[in-house]
Every structure is written in structure tokens, then in C-alpha cells.
PDB file of C-alpha atoms in Angstrom:
ATOM      1  CA  MET A   1      92.757 114.979-106.471  1.00  0.00           C
ATOM      2  CA  PRO A   2      93.942 113.109-109.117  1.00  0.00           C
ATOM      3  CA  TYR A   3      94.046 113.696-113.171  1.00  0.00           C
ATOM      4  CA  GLU A   4      94.600 111.033-116.148  1.00  0.00           C
ATOM      5  CA  PRO A   5      97.551 111.485-117.627  1.00  0.00           C
ATOM      6  CA  PRO A   6      97.854 113.770-120.630  1.00  0.00           C
ATOM      7  CA  THR A   7      99.180 111.646-124.175  1.00  0.00           C
ATOM      8  CA  HIS A   8     100.379 111.563-127.419  1.00  0.00           C
ATOM      9  CA  THR A   9      97.166 110.093-128.813  1.00  0.00           C
ATOM     10  CA  VAL A  10      95.875 113.060-131.005  1.00  0.00           C
ATOM     11  CA  GLU A  11      99.011 114.389-131.779  1.00  0.00           C
ATOM     12  CA  ARG A  12      99.738 110.314-133.211  1.00  0.00           C
ATOM     13  CA  SER A  13      96.922 109.908-135.135  1.00  0.00           C
ATOM     14  CA  LEU A  14      97.653 113.516-136.878  1.00  0.00           C
ATOM     15  CA  ARG A  15     100.921 111.998-137.478  1.00  0.00           C
ATOM     16  CA  ALA A  16      98.894 109.211-139.629  1.00  0.00           C
ATOM     17  CA  THR A  17      96.269 110.483-141.106  1.00  0.00           C
ATOM     18  CA  THR A  18      98.117 113.765-142.309  1.00  0.00           C
ATOM     19  CA  GLY A  19     101.956 112.854-142.480  1.00  0.00           C
ATOM     20  CA  ALA A  20     102.047 115.552-140.428  1.00  0.00           C
ATOM     21  CA  LYS A  21     106.429 115.165-139.057  1.00  0.00           C
ATOM     22  CA  VAL A  22     106.442 118.562-136.285  1.00  0.00           C
ATOM     23  CA  ILE A  23     103.350 118.900-134.761  1.00  0.00           C
ATOM     24  CA  ALA A  24     102.707 122.158-132.256  1.00  0.00           C
ATOM     25  CA  GLY A  25     100.707 121.983-129.395  1.00  0.00           C
ATOM     26  CA  VAL A  26      99.389 125.577-128.560  1.00  0.00           C
ATOM     27  CA  ASP A  27      96.903 126.843-125.695  1.00  0.00           C
ATOM     28  CA  GLU A  28      97.067 131.597-123.710  1.00  0.00           C
ATOM     29  CA  VAL A  29      96.355 132.765-121.165  1.00  0.00           C
ATOM     30  CA  GLY A  30      95.375 136.421-119.504  1.00  0.00           C
ATOM     31  CA  ARG A  31      91.849 135.953-122.277  1.00  0.00           C
ATOM     32  CA  GLY A  32      89.699 136.738-119.410  1.00  0.00           C
ATOM     33  CA  ALA A  33      91.792 139.415-117.289  1.00  0.00           C
ATOM     34  CA  TRP A  34      91.054 142.981-117.133  1.00  0.00           C
ATOM     35  CA  ALA A  35      95.253 144.120-117.384  1.00  0.00           C
ATOM     36  CA  GLY A  36      98.314 143.054-119.367  1.00  0.00           C
ATOM     37  CA  PRO A  37      98.681 140.756-122.742  1.00  0.00           C
ATOM     38  CA  VAL A  38      97.597 137.406-123.857  1.00  0.00           C
ATOM     39  CA  THR A  39     100.011 135.368-124.357  1.00  0.00           C
ATOM     40  CA  VAL A  40     100.726 131.885-126.167  1.00  0.00           C
ATOM     41  CA  CYS A  41     102.722 129.540-125.941  1.00  0.00           C
ATOM     42  CA  ALA A  42     103.768 127.236-128.765  1.00  0.00           C
ATOM     43  CA  ALA A  43     105.628 123.969-127.997  1.00  0.00           C
ATOM     44  CA  VAL A  44     106.673 120.759-130.122  1.00  0.00           C
ATOM     45  CA  THR A  45     107.478 118.217-127.935  1.00  0.00           C
ATOM     46  CA  GLY A  46     107.598 114.899-130.157  1.00  0.00           C
ATOM     47  CA  LEU A  47     106.063 111.494-129.058  1.00  0.00           C
ATOM     48  CA  ARG A  48     109.013 111.517-125.911  1.00  0.00           C
ATOM     49  CA  ARG A  49     107.651 110.645-122.055  1.00  0.00           C
ATOM     50  CA  PRO A  50     106.567 114.113-120.591  1.00  0.00           C
ATOM     51  CA  PRO A  51     108.168 115.007-116.982  1.00  0.00           C
ATOM     52  CA  GLU A  52     105.628 113.892-114.078  1.00  0.00           C
ATOM     53  CA  GLY A  53     102.711 115.941-112.914  1.00  0.00           C
ATOM     54  CA  LEU A  54     101.467 117.066-116.526  1.00  0.00           C
ATOM     55  CA  THR A  55      98.322 118.536-117.261  1.00  0.00           C
ATOM     56  CA  ASP A  56      96.096 121.722-117.577  1.00  0.00           C
ATOM     57  CA  SER A  57      97.993 124.532-115.661  1.00  0.00           C
ATOM     58  CA  LYS A  58      95.494 126.092-113.869  1.00  0.00           C
ATOM     59  CA  LEU A  59      95.064 122.617-112.119  1.00  0.00           C
ATOM     60  CA  ILE A  60      98.657 122.856-110.571  1.00  0.00           C
ATOM     61  CA  ALA A  61      99.618 124.287-107.742  1.00  0.00           C
ATOM     62  CA  VAL A  62     101.079 127.891-107.642  1.00  0.00           C
ATOM     63  CA  LYS A  63     104.984 125.942-106.611  1.00  0.00           C
ATOM     64  CA  ARG A  64     104.797 123.067-108.648  1.00  0.00           C
ATOM     65  CA  ARG A  65     104.208 125.026-111.942  1.00  0.00           C
ATOM     66  CA  THR A  66     106.958 126.994-111.542  1.00  0.00           C
ATOM     67  CA  GLN A  67     109.271 124.048-111.345  1.00  0.00           C
ATOM     68  CA  LEU A  68     107.320 122.312-113.935  1.00  0.00           C
ATOM     69  CA  ALA A  69     107.944 125.124-116.332  1.00  0.00           C
ATOM     70  CA  GLU A  70     111.523 125.091-115.607  1.00  0.00           C
ATOM     71  CA  GLU A  71     111.634 121.465-116.253  1.00  0.00           C
ATOM     72  CA  LEU A  72     109.682 121.224-119.696  1.00  0.00           C
ATOM     73  CA  ARG A  73     112.198 124.236-120.884  1.00  0.00           C
ATOM     74  CA  LYS A  74     114.760 121.672-121.367  1.00  0.00           C
ATOM     75  CA  TRP A  75     112.362 119.217-121.577  1.00  0.00           C
ATOM     76  CA  VAL A  76     110.453 120.472-125.580  1.00  0.00           C
ATOM     77  CA  THR A  77     112.252 119.795-128.474  1.00  0.00           C
ATOM     78  CA  ALA A  78     111.377 123.866-128.817  1.00  0.00           C
ATOM     79  CA  TYR A  79     109.097 126.133-127.741  1.00  0.00           C
ATOM     80  CA  ALA A  80     107.862 130.039-128.120  1.00  0.00           C
ATOM     81  CA  LEU A  81     105.995 132.622-127.015  1.00  0.00           C
ATOM     82  CA  GLY A  82     104.047 135.191-128.603  1.00  0.00           C
ATOM     83  CA  HIS A  83     101.632 138.247-127.058  1.00  0.00           C
ATOM     84  CA  ALA A  84      99.111 139.946-128.040  1.00  0.00           C
ATOM     85  CA  SER A  85      99.192 143.591-125.909  1.00  0.00           C
ATOM     86  CA  PRO A  86      96.357 145.535-124.189  1.00  0.00           C
ATOM     87  CA  GLU A  87      96.265 148.006-127.219  1.00  0.00           C
ATOM     88  CA  GLU A  88      96.403 145.578-129.948  1.00  0.00           C
ATOM     89  CA  ILE A  89      93.582 144.006-127.745  1.00  0.00           C
ATOM     90  CA  ASP A  90      91.360 147.085-128.038  1.00  0.00           C
ATOM     91  CA  ASP A  91      91.913 148.031-131.008  1.00  0.00           C
ATOM     92  CA  LEU A  92      91.929 144.206-133.315  1.00  0.00           C
ATOM     93  CA  GLY A  93      89.320 142.662-129.923  1.00  0.00           C
ATOM     94  CA  MET A  94      90.094 139.028-128.553  1.00  0.00           C
ATOM     95  CA  THR A  95      89.833 136.841-131.328  1.00  0.00           C
ATOM     96  CA  ALA A  96      91.811 138.842-133.380  1.00  0.00           C
ATOM     97  CA  ALA A  97      94.186 139.430-130.924  1.00  0.00           C
ATOM     98  CA  LEU A  98      94.545 135.988-129.727  1.00  0.00           C
ATOM     99  CA  ARG A  99      95.551 134.706-133.765  1.00  0.00           C
ATOM    100  CA  LEU A 100      98.305 137.925-133.045  1.00  0.00           C
ATOM    101  CA  ALA A 101      99.410 136.581-130.041  1.00  0.00           C
ATOM    102  CA  ALA A 102      99.237 132.168-131.975  1.00  0.00           C
ATOM    103  CA  VAL A 103     100.780 132.945-134.946  1.00  0.00           C
ATOM    104  CA  ARG A 104     104.121 135.250-133.736  1.00  0.00           C
ATOM    105  CA  ALA A 105     104.598 132.201-131.374  1.00  0.00           C
ATOM    106  CA  LEU A 106     104.180 129.852-134.461  1.00  0.00           C
ATOM    107  CA  GLU A 107     106.768 131.859-136.077  1.00  0.00           C
ATOM    108  CA  ALA A 108     108.981 132.275-133.701  1.00  0.00           C
ATOM    109  CA  LEU A 109     109.435 128.798-133.250  1.00  0.00           C
ATOM    110  CA  PRO A 110     113.170 126.995-135.003  1.00  0.00           C
ATOM    111  CA  VAL A 111     110.897 125.248-137.796  1.00  0.00           C
ATOM    112  CA  ARG A 112     107.277 125.903-139.036  1.00  0.00           C
ATOM    113  CA  PRO A 113     104.756 123.158-137.612  1.00  0.00           C
ATOM    114  CA  ASP A 114     103.377 121.068-140.087  1.00  0.00           C
ATOM    115  CA  ALA A 115     100.349 120.965-138.168  1.00  0.00           C
ATOM    116  CA  VAL A 116      98.545 122.369-135.141  1.00  0.00           C
ATOM    117  CA  ILE A 117      96.782 121.218-131.441  1.00  0.00           C
ATOM    118  CA  LEU A 118      94.916 124.281-130.544  1.00  0.00           C
ATOM    119  CA  ASP A 119      93.259 123.750-127.118  1.00  0.00           C
ATOM    120  CA  GLY A 120      89.541 125.111-127.108  1.00  0.00           C
ATOM    121  CA  LYS A 121      86.546 124.256-129.584  1.00  0.00           C
ATOM    122  CA  HIS A 122      87.211 127.293-131.540  1.00  0.00           C
ATOM    123  CA  ASP A 123      89.796 127.571-134.351  1.00  0.00           C
ATOM    124  CA  TYR A 124      91.224 131.133-134.036  1.00  0.00           C
ATOM    125  CA  LEU A 125      94.235 130.319-136.229  1.00  0.00           C
ATOM    126  CA  GLY A 126      92.772 129.568-139.486  1.00  0.00           C
ATOM    127  CA  THR A 127      94.547 129.370-142.680  1.00  0.00           C
ATOM    128  CA  PRO A 128      96.865 128.435-143.747  1.00  0.00           C
ATOM    129  CA  TRP A 129      97.449 126.420-140.383  1.00  0.00           C
ATOM    130  CA  ARG A 130      96.559 122.808-140.805  1.00  0.00           C
ATOM    131  CA  VAL A 131      94.811 122.813-136.926  1.00  0.00           C
ATOM    132  CA  ARG A 132      93.186 120.439-135.257  1.00  0.00           C
ATOM    133  CA  THR A 133      90.770 121.800-131.916  1.00  0.00           C
ATOM    134  CA  VAL A 134      90.535 119.526-128.844  1.00  0.00           C
ATOM    135  CA  ILE A 135      88.642 120.265-125.697  1.00  0.00           C
ATOM    136  CA  LYS A 136      90.208 120.396-123.166  1.00  0.00           C
ATOM    137  CA  GLY A 137      93.310 119.772-125.159  1.00  0.00           C
ATOM    138  CA  ASP A 138      95.553 121.387-121.931  1.00  0.00           C
ATOM    139  CA  GLN A 139      94.805 117.963-119.593  1.00  0.00           C
ATOM    140  CA  SER A 140      94.426 115.323-122.684  1.00  0.00           C
ATOM    141  CA  CYS A 141      96.921 116.570-124.665  1.00  0.00           C
ATOM    142  CA  VAL A 142     101.112 116.168-124.446  1.00  0.00           C
ATOM    143  CA  ALA A 143     101.838 119.215-126.428  1.00  0.00           C
ATOM    144  CA  VAL A 144      99.375 121.181-125.059  1.00  0.00           C
ATOM    145  CA  ALA A 145      99.632 120.900-121.549  1.00  0.00           C
ATOM    146  CA  ALA A 146     103.046 121.929-121.609  1.00  0.00           C
ATOM    147  CA  ALA A 147     102.296 124.795-123.828  1.00  0.00           C
ATOM    148  CA  SER A 148      99.488 125.749-120.982  1.00  0.00           C
ATOM    149  CA  VAL A 149     102.466 125.475-118.396  1.00  0.00           C
ATOM    150  CA  ILE A 150     104.995 127.681-119.855  1.00  0.00           C
ATOM    151  CA  ALA A 151     102.597 130.168-121.110  1.00  0.00           C
ATOM    152  CA  LYS A 152     101.122 130.406-117.688  1.00  0.00           C
ATOM    153  CA  VAL A 153     104.144 130.815-115.465  1.00  0.00           C
ATOM    154  CA  GLN A 154     105.539 133.152-118.740  1.00  0.00           C
ATOM    155  CA  ARG A 155     102.753 135.899-118.666  1.00  0.00           C
ATOM    156  CA  ASP A 156     102.008 135.812-114.591  1.00  0.00           C
ATOM    157  CA  LYS A 157     105.755 136.892-113.850  1.00  0.00           C
ATOM    158  CA  MET A 158     105.213 139.611-117.007  1.00  0.00           C
ATOM    159  CA  MET A 159     101.577 140.563-114.521  1.00  0.00           C
ATOM    160  CA  ALA A 160     104.054 141.049-111.806  1.00  0.00           C
ATOM    161  CA  GLU A 161     106.920 142.670-112.696  1.00  0.00           C
ATOM    162  CA  LEU A 162     104.523 145.195-114.290  1.00  0.00           C
ATOM    163  CA  GLY A 163     102.756 144.789-111.488  1.00  0.00           C
ATOM    164  CA  ILE A 164     105.876 146.964-109.579  1.00  0.00           C
ATOM    165  CA  ASP A 165     105.235 150.673-109.575  1.00  0.00           C
ATOM    166  CA  HIS A 166     101.185 149.819-109.600  1.00  0.00           C
ATOM    167  CA  ALA A 167     101.326 147.379-106.131  1.00  0.00           C
ATOM    168  CA  ASP A 168      98.046 148.511-105.284  1.00  0.00           C
ATOM    169  CA  PHE A 169      95.986 146.469-107.846  1.00  0.00           C
ATOM    170  CA  ALA A 170      98.357 143.634-106.674  1.00  0.00           C
ATOM    171  CA  PHE A 171      99.598 142.028-110.585  1.00  0.00           C
ATOM    172  CA  ALA A 172     101.658 139.344-108.338  1.00  0.00           C
ATOM    173  CA  ALA A 173      99.228 137.837-106.796  1.00  0.00           C
ATOM    174  CA  ASN A 174      95.940 138.404-109.087  1.00  0.00           C
ATOM    175  CA  ALA A 175      98.157 138.202-112.955  1.00  0.00           C
ATOM    176  CA  GLY A 176      95.111 141.183-114.128  1.00  0.00           C
ATOM    177  CA  TYR A 177      92.183 139.041-113.798  1.00  0.00           C
ATOM    178  CA  PRO A 178      89.607 140.663-111.355  1.00  0.00           C
ATOM    179  CA  SER A 179      90.453 139.918-107.675  1.00  0.00           C
ATOM    180  CA  PRO A 180      89.169 141.989-104.722  1.00  0.00           C
ATOM    181  CA  VAL A 181      92.011 144.208-105.101  1.00  0.00           C
ATOM    182  CA  HIS A 182      92.597 144.852-108.541  1.00  0.00           C
ATOM    183  CA  LYS A 183      88.547 145.663-107.917  1.00  0.00           C
ATOM    184  CA  ALA A 184      88.808 148.431-105.660  1.00  0.00           C
ATOM    185  CA  ALA A 185      92.724 149.593-107.253  1.00  0.00           C
ATOM    186  CA  LEU A 186      90.506 150.343-110.219  1.00  0.00           C
ATOM    187  CA  GLU A 187      87.672 152.426-108.821  1.00  0.00           C
ATOM    188  CA  GLU A 188      89.625 154.656-106.969  1.00  0.00           C
ATOM    189  CA  ARG A 189      92.705 154.944-108.963  1.00  0.00           C
ATOM    190  CA  GLY A 190      91.564 154.341-112.248  1.00  0.00           C
ATOM    191  CA  PRO A 191      93.305 151.900-115.104  1.00  0.00           C
ATOM    192  CA  THR A 192      96.779 151.191-114.870  1.00  0.00           C
ATOM    193  CA  PRO A 193      99.145 151.624-118.804  1.00  0.00           C
ATOM    194  CA  TYR A 194      98.639 147.974-118.544  1.00  0.00           C
ATOM    195  CA  HIS A 195      94.701 147.596-118.505  1.00  0.00           C
ATOM    196  CA  ARG A 196      92.499 146.773-121.445  1.00  0.00           C
ATOM    197  CA  LEU A 197      90.389 149.810-121.901  1.00  0.00           C
ATOM    198  CA  SER A 198      87.418 148.394-124.623  1.00  0.00           C
ATOM    199  CA  TRP A 199      86.277 146.327-121.854  1.00  0.00           C
ATOM    200  CA  ALA A 200      82.932 146.516-119.673  1.00  0.00           C
ATOM    201  CA  TYR A 201      84.074 147.146-115.805  1.00  0.00           C
ATOM    202  CA  LEU A 202      84.915 151.211-117.375  1.00  0.00           C
ATOM    203  CA  ASP A 203      80.984 150.545-117.227  1.00  0.00           C
ATOM    204  CA  ALA A 204      80.584 150.418-113.689  1.00  0.00           C
ATOM    205  CA  LEU A 205      83.109 153.713-113.322  1.00  0.00           C
ATOM    206  CA  PRO A 206      81.677 156.282-113.758  1.00  0.00           C
ATOM    207  CA  GLN A 207      84.727 158.276-112.927  1.00  0.00           C
ATOM    208  CA  TRP A 208      86.640 156.602-115.670  1.00  0.00           C
ATOM    209  CA  ARG A 209      83.964 156.006-117.744  1.00  0.00           C
ATOM    210  CA  HIS A 210      85.274 158.858-120.024  1.00  0.00           C
ATOM    211  CA  LEU A 211      88.759 156.265-120.824  1.00  0.00           C
ATOM    212  CA  LYS A 212      86.331 153.324-122.629  1.00  0.00           C
ATOM    213  CA  LYS A 213      88.064 152.827-126.137  1.00  0.00           C
ATOM    214  CA  ALA A 214      85.936 152.626-128.706  1.00  0.00           C
ATOM    215  CA  ARG A 215      85.357 148.866-130.327  1.00  0.00           C
ATOM    216  CA  SER A 216      86.766 150.043-133.777  1.00  0.00           C
ATOM    217  CA  TRP A 217      86.308 146.668-134.243  1.00  0.00           C
ATOM    218  CA  ALA A 218      82.928 146.300-133.743  1.00  0.00           C
ATOM    219  CA  GLU A 219      80.988 146.065-137.217  1.00  0.00           C
ATOM    220  CA  GLY A 220      78.271 144.378-137.785  1.00  0.00           C
ATOM    221  CA  ASN A 221      79.359 141.118-135.513  1.00  0.00           C
ATOM    222  CA  VAL A 222      81.284 141.613-132.346  1.00  0.00           C
ATOM    223  CA  PRO A 223      83.993 138.764-131.825  1.00  0.00           C
ATOM    224  CA  GLU A 224      83.288 136.517-129.012  1.00  0.00           C
ATOM    225  CA  ILE A 225      85.280 137.645-126.179  1.00  0.00           C
ATOM    226  CA  GLU A 226      85.293 134.427-123.773  1.00  0.00           C
ATOM    227  CA  GLY A 227      85.636 135.234-120.240  1.00  0.00           C
ATOM    228  CA  GLN A 228      84.784 138.879-120.017  1.00  0.00           C
ATOM    229  CA  LEU A 229      83.334 139.243-116.397  1.00  0.00           C
ATOM    230  CA  GLY A 230      81.376 141.934-115.177  1.00  0.00           C
ATOM    231  CA  PHE A 231      82.268 144.280-112.538  1.00  0.00           C
ATOM    232  CA  ASP A 232      79.707 143.840-109.515  1.00  0.00           C
ATOM    233  CA  PHE A 233      80.396 145.853-106.296  1.00  0.00           C
TER     234      PHE A 233
END
């Protein structure tokens, strides 16, 4: 199914309305996983034409996505990655963990961006960053799409490496998301050191429920965790 290629429309608008010169596209991967970090990429692309086939990483076949990520690393003006660990997700909640990972990525860029294009409708960055949120920005904005592909390929590689000593969980195939193999391994063996222990899936595992961490960040309003899936055996 063909997709409309991403453009520099939002970036051009930011340049015209705010005077921003360095604009970073930011996207995350791993928000809905049960194991592993949440990973954020910040990419600066300028206004050059991107490599062929660039779009949301989830819409690209694995082999092509891996090839495209390598092309993008050479093509972008700059990029950087930031991660928040499972422990940080448990301690802070997903919203704060996303911000932590995004700030780490943005601050690792060689030049501080004047503005940020953030995928989605929620600004989890906030001040002092100048943010433009764009729903489905990973499909419509070149810099965000580039960040999406680089982040996805990097995190998938990390999860495959983490899964070497936990073969039953098939992290190389599911990247820490709740596949049937992952669920079966959890039920039999319990969580690995890479699992998020404050998440609801442990409620359905009586033999491992004692490992669940209390949400210390849940005071009053619980931060929204988009994409957190239930455990339905």
C-alpha cells in the first residue's frame, strides 16, 4: 500500500513563524513494551530530499528498515539517541521517563535545537523546549520519520542483545512487546531484569505478583501510559 512521502512543511512553517534555524524531529519507540527501555531519537535533517521510502518505521519491512536506518545515519545533519531504563520507567512513570529519554537525546546533539517537532498530540517535553506536536508526524514530517526509523532499529538491536541470555522470551522477535511466546515465558519463568515491574501484566501472574513494584509516582493523578496492554491468557 503506497503512502504519501513525508515533507518539510512543518519545518518550513516553524522557520517562517519562529525564526528557528535548527529544528529536530523527535520520536520514541518502546512505550508499550513490557520489557526494555523506552528509546527516543532526535534527528536534524535540514531541508534536503530524504532517502527513498522514508515513512513511519512501523510501516517499513524489517529488512528495508534496517537498510534505511543505515542510510539515514549518513544522510541526516545530526542525530542522537536517549534511553530511559525499565527502572526509571517504574520509578518515574512513562510520561516522565519519555521526557528524560528525549532530553538525553536532544542534549546529545552537537547543536541545541531552536525548535522540536514532536510526534503525537501530547507535549511530554515542555519548557524550556519550543515544541510543535504533530499527530502522525512520523508519516508526515521528514525529521520525525527519520527519528522514528533510527530509534526503532536501534532499540530492536538492543533488545536482541538483551535477549541472548533469555532465549525463551524471544526478545529478538518481539522487542519486549507481549507476543504469545513472551507471555508464555513470563508465566513460566517470571520477569527478567529487563522487565517493567510496575505494569499491570503482573496482576495476572499470581506466582510472580509479589515482584510488582508500587508506583511511587502515582500520587493523585496517574500519568497516562499509552499502549500499555493487559495480560489475557
